[in-house]
Amino acid sequence: MSRAVDVLLEAKDKYDRDGWFQSPELLAKSLIGELRESVERISLQTRPEVVYEKGSRIVRAIHGCHAFDEACARLVRLPALLDLAHALIGEPVYVYQFKVNLKQPYAGAAWPWHQDYAFWNREDGMPSDRVVNLAIFLDDTYEGNGPLQVIPGTHRLGIIEPGDERMIRATGDWRKHVSADLEHTVPLEYAERLIEERGKFLLVGASGTLCAFHPSIVHSSSDNLSGNRRALLLITYNSVNNVPAHPNRPEFLVGRDTAPVVGLEDGRA
Ligand code: SIN
Ligand code: MN
C-alpha cells in the first residue's frame, strides 16, 4: 500500500467531511490469508475474548487478538496503518481496541444503529473522539452478507442523546457491548430520519479492502442471510493524549498499553 502524502491528505479530507473513507488499494492477499488463518485458529479456542451468537456456539467475534497472536500483533504495527491513523487523528496513537466480527453464514446477527464513541465515553470515560476505526475486510463483502453501513456526516452531531433511557440501558455488563442485544443504540426512528436527510452508504468491497470510520458516525449492519461469511477486522487507534479516565472493562475491550505504537522496520502491507 502506498503511503504517499497526497493519498493521506485526500483520505483526511474525505474523512473530515463524511466521517469515513475507503482506500482505493487492497491489502496484500498473503497478509489477508495469514489473518484469516489466525481467526480460524482463535475461534476454536475457549477464552473470554471469544464471543458467541446468542444461545449458540457460533462465534460472533474475537477480541484483543493483537495481544496474543503474532499476525495480529504485526498488523497493528504496519507503518501504512499507523501513518493513516496518525494522519486522520493528527496525534501519535496506541491500540485501544482490536476485534474481528465474523458474521457467520446464515447466522451472523445484526449490529443495531449506534455510535462507538457513545460506548467509549460513557463506559470508559474517553474524553474526546480523537480516535479512529480502521476496518479491514477479511472476506469479500457485499450487500447480501451484512456489510457495515454508515450515515455520512453524522460524526459531527456529537453523542446523540435519544431522550430514551432504554436506548442506553447501561448495566455495566460488557457483554451488552458486543452482542446483537446492544446497549447505547440510536433509536431506529431517529436513524431513519437521519438517513432521509443524509442518505446511507454500504461499505462493500473485495477481501483486502481497507476503510476508516469515525467513532461518532452512526453505523449498523444487518443479519447475514447469505451463505458467505463476512469477517471484518477492526483496529481502533486512539490518540495517546485521549486515554480513558476509568478503564474498568476487560483489557481486551479497553487497551491498557497507551504507549505510542512503534511501526515495524520491515513493514509491508
Ligand atoms: C459489524 O461488524 O458489522 C459492526 C461493527 C461495528 O459496529 O463497529
Ligand atoms: Mn460500532
PDB file of C-alpha atoms and ligand atoms in Angstrom, residues 114 116 213 219, ligand 2:
ATOM      1  CA  HIS A 114     -25.105   3.129  17.196  1.00  0.00           C
ATOM      2  CA  ASP A 116     -18.950   3.750  19.004  1.00  0.00           C
ATOM      3  CA  PHE A 213     -14.658   5.355  10.020  1.00  0.00           C
ATOM      4  CA  HIS A 219     -23.500   2.970  11.746  1.00  0.00           C
TER       5      HIS A 219
HETATM    6 MN    MN B   2     -19.603   0.044  16.083  1.00  0.00          MN
END
